[in-house]
Amino acid sequence: MTLDLHELYQELHQIPELALHEFQTHDLLMKQIDALTADCDFAEVQVPEQLPTAIMVLLHGSNPTRTIGYRTDIDALPVTEDTGLPFRSQHEGRMHACGHDIHMTVAVGVLAQFVKAQPTDNLLFFFQPAEESENGGKLAYEDGLFTGQWRPDEFYGLHDNPQLPAGAIGCRMGTLFAGTTEVDVHFTGTQGHAAYPQFANDMVVAASQFIGQVQTIVSRSVDPIEGGVITFGQFNAGTIRNVIAGEADLHGTIRGLTQKMIEHIDDRLRAVANGIAMSYDCQVDLHLNQGGYLPVENNPHLTQEFIQYMEKNPHVQYIETEPAMTGEDFGYLLSKFPGTMFWLGIGDPEHQLHSSELVPNEAAIEPGISAITGWLQQRMTEKE
């Protein structure tokens, strides 16, 4: 089979699908994987019933001492594309604005390298749905996908980075991505006429005071060296200017670089909610949902080896990066298996991830495949 990676990337880019509905994407990937593994007697392909848009490919090693996992995500975002590309999204209101089309293309390219000759260790390729929402990594783990021969001893995965040069590899010891908690708050008081505030209990005031007090959590309850973020991006209350709102809703997010920090912020948020309920004689229902978006905390030993390999490889442009406050559900899998997540530069510094105008530089594909293939081969020589 002749594999045209750039054609594959452009095909994937045109069919973005949302979490747990990646059916066309799944079919296109299966077509490529089936063709690659057709004459490979050490390859085993599985589509799990519990997660039908996922794909698992196991390459049985010739003399395995471990199973090395490599994960790629396959879903897209509800973003309307504004790139003007000739191969732009054909699905209205959906786009690979986070670069998962690049992720998938690189993963298929790495798989293609290893089906040419049997690897020493077992290699597990996991094409994961639902990274952007629905906690796909957590679903896969809880549904028992990683059991028996399908259980990796260590896991690796990349995320593209438009701020890094195309093809560059970025990584760091410790936390790469923040963990997140989704926050929903509902306030219940007493609706009333604007002219008679003494007979009402205004939830616009209560919710506003809640927001104001929450700002002191990061500024006064969090170690500034460690950092954290609390953002409320949605505030809904009231129906008309002359009616005091008896209800209000807030929706926001918490970000932290360690699970301990996230739990500390969660606790402080609960304390503020209880204080507002007492102060304003109202009901405050606080819902905190961590889902599967734990901090992406890289394993110290494996990450040190990974970084040393990339630094010494003359064909790799390695860049040490700072932690990012964006979330990634690979953090859940790294809480269950040791491993490393890293960046692949895609050279579009004018745009951020999730931008409707994001255009990855396709020149990143081959260097990414080469660097990852080399690392996995190097890892197989380490017999611990």
Coordinates of C-alpha atoms in Angstrom, one line a residue:
M1 CA 0.0 0.0 0.0
T2 CA 1.2 3.5 -0.9
L3 CA 0.3 5.8 2.0
D4 CA -0.1 9.5 1.2
L5 CA 0.0 11.1 4.6
H6 CA -0.9 14.6 3.3
E7 CA -3.9 13.2 1.4
L8 CA -5.0 11.4 4.5
Y9 CA -4.6 14.6 6.6
Q10 CA -6.7 16.6 4.2
E11 CA -9.4 14.0 4.0
L12 CA -9.6 13.9 7.8
H13 CA -9.7 17.7 8.0
Q14 CA -12.8 17.7 5.8
I15 CA -14.9 15.3 8.0
P16 CA -14.7 16.7 11.6
E17 CA -17.1 15.0 14.0
L18 CA -18.0 15.6 17.6
A19 CA -17.3 13.4 20.6
L20 CA -18.7 9.8 20.4
H21 CA -20.0 10.5 16.8
E22 CA -16.8 10.1 14.9
F23 CA -18.3 7.5 12.5
Q24 CA -16.8 8.8 9.2
T25 CA -13.5 9.4 10.8
H26 CA -13.6 5.9 12.2
D27 CA -14.3 4.4 8.8
L28 CA -11.6 6.3 7.1
L29 CA -9.0 5.3 9.7
M30 CA -10.2 1.7 9.6
K31 CA -9.7 1.7 5.8
Q32 CA -6.1 2.9 6.3
I33 CA -5.4 0.5 9.2
D34 CA -6.8 -2.5 7.4
A35 CA -4.7 -1.8 4.4
L36 CA -1.6 -1.3 6.4
T37 CA -2.0 -4.5 8.5
A38 CA -3.5 -6.7 5.7
D39 CA -0.3 -8.7 5.3
C40 CA 1.0 -8.3 8.8
D41 CA 0.8 -11.5 10.8
F42 CA 1.8 -9.8 14.1
A43 CA -1.0 -7.2 14.0
E44 CA -4.3 -7.5 15.8
V45 CA -7.1 -4.9 15.3
Q46 CA -10.0 -4.4 17.7
V47 CA -13.1 -2.2 17.6
P48 CA -14.5 -2.3 21.2
E49 CA -18.2 -2.7 21.5
Q50 CA -18.2 -0.4 24.6
L51 CA -16.7 2.5 22.5
P52 CA -17.6 1.8 18.9
T53 CA -15.8 4.7 17.3
A54 CA -12.5 3.8 19.0
I55 CA -9.9 1.6 17.3
M56 CA -7.1 -0.4 19.0
V57 CA -4.2 -1.9 17.1
L58 CA -1.8 -4.3 18.8
L59 CA 1.5 -5.1 17.2
H60 CA 2.8 -8.2 18.9
G61 CA 6.5 -8.0 19.6
S62 CA 9.1 -10.6 18.6
N63 CA 10.6 -10.7 22.1
P64 CA 8.4 -8.5 24.3
T65 CA 9.2 -7.4 27.8
R66 CA 6.5 -4.7 27.9
T67 CA 3.6 -3.2 26.0
I68 CA 4.1 0.4 24.9
G69 CA 1.0 2.4 24.3
Y70 CA 0.6 5.3 21.9
R71 CA -2.7 7.3 22.0
T72 CA -4.2 9.7 19.5
D73 CA -7.5 11.5 19.7
I74 CA -10.0 11.7 16.8
D75 CA -12.8 14.1 17.6
A76 CA -13.3 17.7 16.6
L77 CA -15.0 20.9 17.9
P78 CA -18.3 22.7 17.3
V79 CA -16.4 25.5 15.5
T80 CA -17.3 27.0 12.1
E81 CA -14.1 27.0 10.0
D82 CA -12.8 30.2 8.6
T83 CA -9.5 29.2 6.9
G84 CA -10.4 29.4 3.2
L85 CA -8.6 26.1 2.6
P86 CA -9.5 24.2 -0.5
F87 CA -10.0 21.1 1.7
R88 CA -11.9 23.0 4.5
S89 CA -14.5 21.2 6.6
Q90 CA -17.5 19.8 4.8
H91 CA -19.4 19.5 8.1
E92 CA -21.2 22.8 8.9
G93 CA -20.3 24.2 12.3
R94 CA -17.6 21.6 13.0
M95 CA -13.9 21.8 12.6
H96 CA -10.6 20.2 13.6
A97 CA -9.7 23.4 15.3
C98 CA -7.5 21.6 17.9
G99 CA -5.5 19.7 15.3
H100 CA -6.6 16.2 15.9
D101 CA -6.4 15.6 12.2
I102 CA -2.7 16.1 12.5
H103 CA -2.6 13.8 15.6
M104 CA -4.3 11.0 13.7
T105 CA -2.2 11.4 10.6
V106 CA 1.0 11.2 12.6
A107 CA -0.3 8.1 14.5
V108 CA -1.1 6.3 11.2
G109 CA 2.4 7.3 9.9
V110 CA 4.0 5.8 13.0
L111 CA 1.9 2.6 12.7
A112 CA 3.0 2.3 9.1
Q113 CA 6.7 2.4 10.2
F114 CA 6.2 -0.5 12.6
V115 CA 4.2 -2.8 10.4
K116 CA 7.2 -3.0 8.0
A117 CA 9.2 -5.1 10.5
Q118 CA 8.1 -6.7 13.7
P119 CA 8.9 -4.6 16.8
T120 CA 10.7 -6.1 19.8
D121 CA 8.2 -5.0 22.3
N122 CA 4.4 -5.0 22.0
L123 CA 3.0 -1.8 20.6
L124 CA -0.6 -0.7 21.3
F125 CA -2.1 2.1 19.2
F126 CA -5.2 3.6 20.7
F127 CA -7.3 5.9 18.4
Q128 CA -9.5 7.5 21.1
P129 CA -12.8 9.3 20.6
A130 CA -14.2 12.1 22.7
E131 CA -11.2 14.0 24.0
E132 CA -12.8 17.4 23.7
S133 CA -15.8 16.4 25.7
E134 CA -17.3 13.3 27.3
N135 CA -14.0 12.2 28.8
G136 CA -13.1 9.6 26.2
G137 CA -9.9 8.4 28.0
K138 CA -11.8 7.9 31.2
L139 CA -14.6 6.1 29.4
A140 CA -12.1 3.7 27.7
Y141 CA -10.4 2.9 31.0
E142 CA -13.7 2.4 32.9
D143 CA -15.1 0.3 30.1
G144 CA -12.2 -2.1 30.5
L145 CA -10.5 -1.5 27.2
F146 CA -7.0 -1.8 28.8
T147 CA -7.1 -5.3 30.2
G148 CA -5.3 -8.5 29.4
Q149 CA -3.0 -8.2 26.4
W150 CA -4.4 -4.7 25.7
R151 CA -3.1 -3.3 28.9
P152 CA -0.1 -1.0 28.3
D153 CA 2.8 -0.8 30.7
E154 CA 3.4 2.8 29.6
F155 CA 1.6 5.4 27.5
Y156 CA 2.7 8.2 25.2
G157 CA 0.8 10.8 23.2
L158 CA 1.2 14.2 21.6
H159 CA -0.6 17.5 21.2
D160 CA 0.0 19.9 18.4
N161 CA 1.2 23.4 19.3
P162 CA 0.8 26.3 16.8
Q163 CA 3.3 28.4 18.7
L164 CA 6.2 26.0 18.1
P165 CA 8.0 25.7 14.7
A166 CA 6.6 23.0 12.4
G167 CA 8.0 19.6 13.3
A168 CA 9.6 20.7 16.6
I169 CA 9.1 18.6 19.7
G170 CA 8.3 20.3 23.0
C171 CA 8.1 18.7 26.4
R172 CA 8.9 19.3 30.1
M173 CA 9.3 17.4 33.3
G174 CA 6.3 17.5 35.6
T175 CA 2.9 18.9 34.5
L176 CA 2.4 19.7 30.8
F177 CA -1.3 20.5 30.9
A178 CA -3.5 21.7 33.7
G179 CA -6.3 19.7 35.1
T180 CA -9.8 21.1 35.1
T181 CA -13.0 21.2 37.1
E182 CA -16.3 22.4 35.5
V183 CA -18.3 24.5 37.8
D184 CA -22.1 25.1 37.8
V185 CA -23.8 27.2 40.5
H186 CA -27.5 27.8 40.9
F187 CA -28.8 30.5 43.3
T188 CA -32.4 30.4 44.6
G189 CA -33.9 33.3 46.4
T190 CA -37.2 35.2 46.1
Q191 CA -38.4 37.0 43.0
G192 CA -40.1 40.4 43.5
H193 CA -41.0 43.8 42.2
A194 CA -38.1 46.2 41.6
A195 CA -39.9 48.9 43.6
Y196 CA -40.2 46.6 46.7
P197 CA -36.8 45.1 47.3
Q198 CA -37.6 44.5 51.0
F199 CA -40.0 41.7 49.9
A200 CA -37.6 39.9 47.6
N201 CA -34.2 38.2 47.8
D202 CA -32.1 39.4 44.9
M203 CA -30.0 36.6 43.3
V204 CA -28.2 39.0 41.0
V205 CA -26.6 40.6 44.1
A206 CA -25.9 37.2 45.7
A207 CA -24.3 35.8 42.5
S208 CA -22.3 38.9 42.0
Q209 CA -20.9 38.8 45.5
F210 CA -20.1 35.1 45.0
I211 CA -18.0 36.1 41.9
G212 CA -16.3 38.9 43.7
Q213 CA -15.3 36.7 46.6
V214 CA -14.1 33.9 44.3
Q215 CA -11.5 36.2 42.9
T216 CA -9.7 36.2 46.3
I217 CA -9.2 32.4 46.1
V218 CA -6.4 32.5 43.6
S219 CA -5.0 35.9 44.8
R220 CA -5.0 35.0 48.5
S221 CA -5.4 31.2 49.0
V222 CA -3.2 29.8 46.3
D223 CA 0.6 29.8 46.3
P224 CA 1.6 32.2 43.5
I225 CA 4.5 29.9 42.5
E226 CA 2.0 27.1 41.8
G227 CA -0.8 29.1 40.2
G228 CA -4.4 28.4 39.4
V229 CA -7.3 29.8 37.4
I230 CA -11.0 30.3 38.1
T231 CA -13.1 31.7 35.3
F232 CA -16.8 32.2 35.2
G233 CA -17.8 32.7 31.5
Q234 CA -21.5 32.6 31.8
F235 CA -24.0 34.5 34.2
N236 CA -27.7 34.1 33.6
A237 CA -30.4 35.8 35.7
G238 CA -33.6 37.7 35.4
T239 CA -36.2 38.2 32.7
I240 CA -37.0 42.0 32.7
R241 CA -35.6 45.2 34.1
N242 CA -38.2 45.8 36.7
V243 CA -38.4 42.4 38.3
I244 CA -35.9 41.3 41.0
A245 CA -34.4 38.0 40.0
G246 CA -35.2 35.1 42.3
E247 CA -32.8 32.8 40.6
A248 CA -29.3 33.0 38.9
D249 CA -26.9 30.6 37.3
L250 CA -23.2 30.7 36.9
H251 CA -21.0 28.4 34.7
G252 CA -17.3 28.4 34.8
T253 CA -14.0 26.4 35.0
I254 CA -11.2 25.8 37.4
R255 CA -7.6 25.1 36.2
G256 CA -4.7 23.9 38.2
L257 CA -1.3 22.3 37.5
T258 CA -1.6 19.5 40.1
Q259 CA -4.6 17.5 41.4
K260 CA -3.8 18.7 44.9
M261 CA -4.2 22.3 43.8
I262 CA -7.5 21.7 42.0
E263 CA -8.9 20.0 45.1
H264 CA -7.7 22.9 47.2
I265 CA -9.5 25.4 44.9
D266 CA -12.6 23.2 44.9
D267 CA -12.7 23.2 48.7
R268 CA -12.3 27.0 48.9
L269 CA -15.1 27.4 46.3
R270 CA -17.4 25.3 48.5
A271 CA -16.6 27.5 51.5
V272 CA -17.4 30.6 49.6
A273 CA -20.7 29.1 48.4
N274 CA -21.7 28.2 52.0
G275 CA -20.8 31.7 53.1
I276 CA -22.9 33.4 50.4
A277 CA -25.9 31.1 51.3
M278 CA -25.7 32.2 54.9
S279 CA -25.0 35.8 54.3
Y280 CA -27.9 36.3 51.8
D281 CA -30.3 33.7 53.3
C282 CA -30.6 31.9 50.0
Q283 CA -29.9 28.5 48.6
V284 CA -26.6 27.9 46.7
D285 CA -26.3 24.7 44.8
L286 CA -22.7 24.1 43.7
H287 CA -21.8 21.3 41.3
L288 CA -18.1 20.5 40.6
N289 CA -17.3 18.1 37.8
Q290 CA -13.7 17.0 37.3
G291 CA -14.7 14.4 34.8
G292 CA -11.6 12.8 33.3
Y293 CA -9.6 16.0 32.8
L294 CA -6.9 15.5 35.4
P295 CA -3.5 17.3 35.1
V296 CA -1.2 15.8 32.5
E297 CA 1.6 14.9 34.9
N298 CA 4.5 13.3 33.0
N299 CA 6.3 10.4 34.6
P300 CA 9.7 11.6 35.9
H301 CA 11.8 8.6 34.7
L302 CA 10.2 8.1 31.3
T303 CA 10.1 11.8 30.6
Q304 CA 13.7 12.3 31.4
E305 CA 14.6 9.5 29.0
F306 CA 12.3 11.0 26.4
I307 CA 13.8 14.5 26.7
Q308 CA 17.4 13.1 26.6
Y309 CA 16.6 11.2 23.4
M310 CA 15.1 14.2 21.7
E311 CA 17.9 16.5 22.8
K312 CA 20.5 14.2 21.4
N313 CA 18.7 13.4 18.2
P314 CA 20.4 15.6 15.5
H315 CA 17.2 15.4 13.4
V316 CA 14.9 16.8 16.1
Q317 CA 14.4 20.4 17.1
Y318 CA 13.7 20.1 20.8
I319 CA 12.2 22.9 22.8
E320 CA 11.6 22.9 26.6
T321 CA 8.1 24.4 27.2
E322 CA 6.2 25.9 30.1
P323 CA 3.1 24.2 31.5
A324 CA -0.2 25.2 29.8
M325 CA -3.5 25.9 31.5
T326 CA -5.4 24.2 28.8
G327 CA -6.9 20.8 29.6
E328 CA -6.4 17.3 28.1
D329 CA -8.0 14.1 29.0
F330 CA -4.7 12.1 28.5
G331 CA -4.1 13.2 32.1
Y332 CA -6.6 10.6 33.2
L333 CA -4.7 7.8 31.4
L334 CA -1.4 9.1 32.9
S335 CA -3.0 8.8 36.3
K336 CA -3.4 5.0 35.6
F337 CA -0.3 4.3 33.5
P338 CA 3.2 5.9 33.6
G339 CA 4.0 7.9 30.5
T340 CA 4.7 11.1 28.7
M341 CA 2.8 13.7 26.7
F342 CA 4.6 16.1 24.5
W343 CA 4.1 18.8 21.9
L344 CA 4.5 18.7 18.2
G345 CA 5.0 22.1 16.6
I346 CA 2.7 23.0 13.7
G347 CA 4.0 26.5 13.0
D348 CA 0.9 28.8 13.0
P349 CA 1.9 31.3 15.7
E350 CA -0.8 33.8 14.7
H351 CA -3.5 31.5 15.9
Q352 CA -4.3 29.6 19.0
L353 CA -5.7 26.1 19.4
H354 CA -9.5 26.2 19.0
S355 CA -9.3 29.1 16.6
S356 CA -11.6 29.0 13.5
E357 CA -8.6 30.2 11.5
L358 CA -6.0 27.6 12.7
V359 CA -4.0 26.2 9.7
P360 CA -1.4 23.6 10.8
N361 CA 1.7 23.5 8.6
E362 CA 1.7 20.1 7.0
A363 CA 5.5 20.1 7.1
A364 CA 5.2 19.0 10.7
I365 CA 3.9 15.5 9.8
E366 CA 7.0 13.7 8.7
P367 CA 9.4 15.1 11.4
G368 CA 6.8 14.2 14.0
I369 CA 6.6 10.6 12.7
S370 CA 10.3 10.3 12.6
A371 CA 10.9 11.6 16.1
I372 CA 8.2 9.4 17.6
T373 CA 9.2 6.3 15.7
G374 CA 12.8 6.8 16.8
W375 CA 11.8 7.3 20.4
L376 CA 9.7 4.1 20.5
Q377 CA 12.5 2.1 18.9
Q378 CA 14.9 3.5 21.5
R379 CA 12.5 2.7 24.3
M380 CA 12.5 -0.9 23.1
T381 CA 16.2 -1.2 23.7
E382 CA 15.8 -0.4 27.4
K383 CA 15.3 -3.6 29.2
E384 CA 14.4 -2.7 32.8

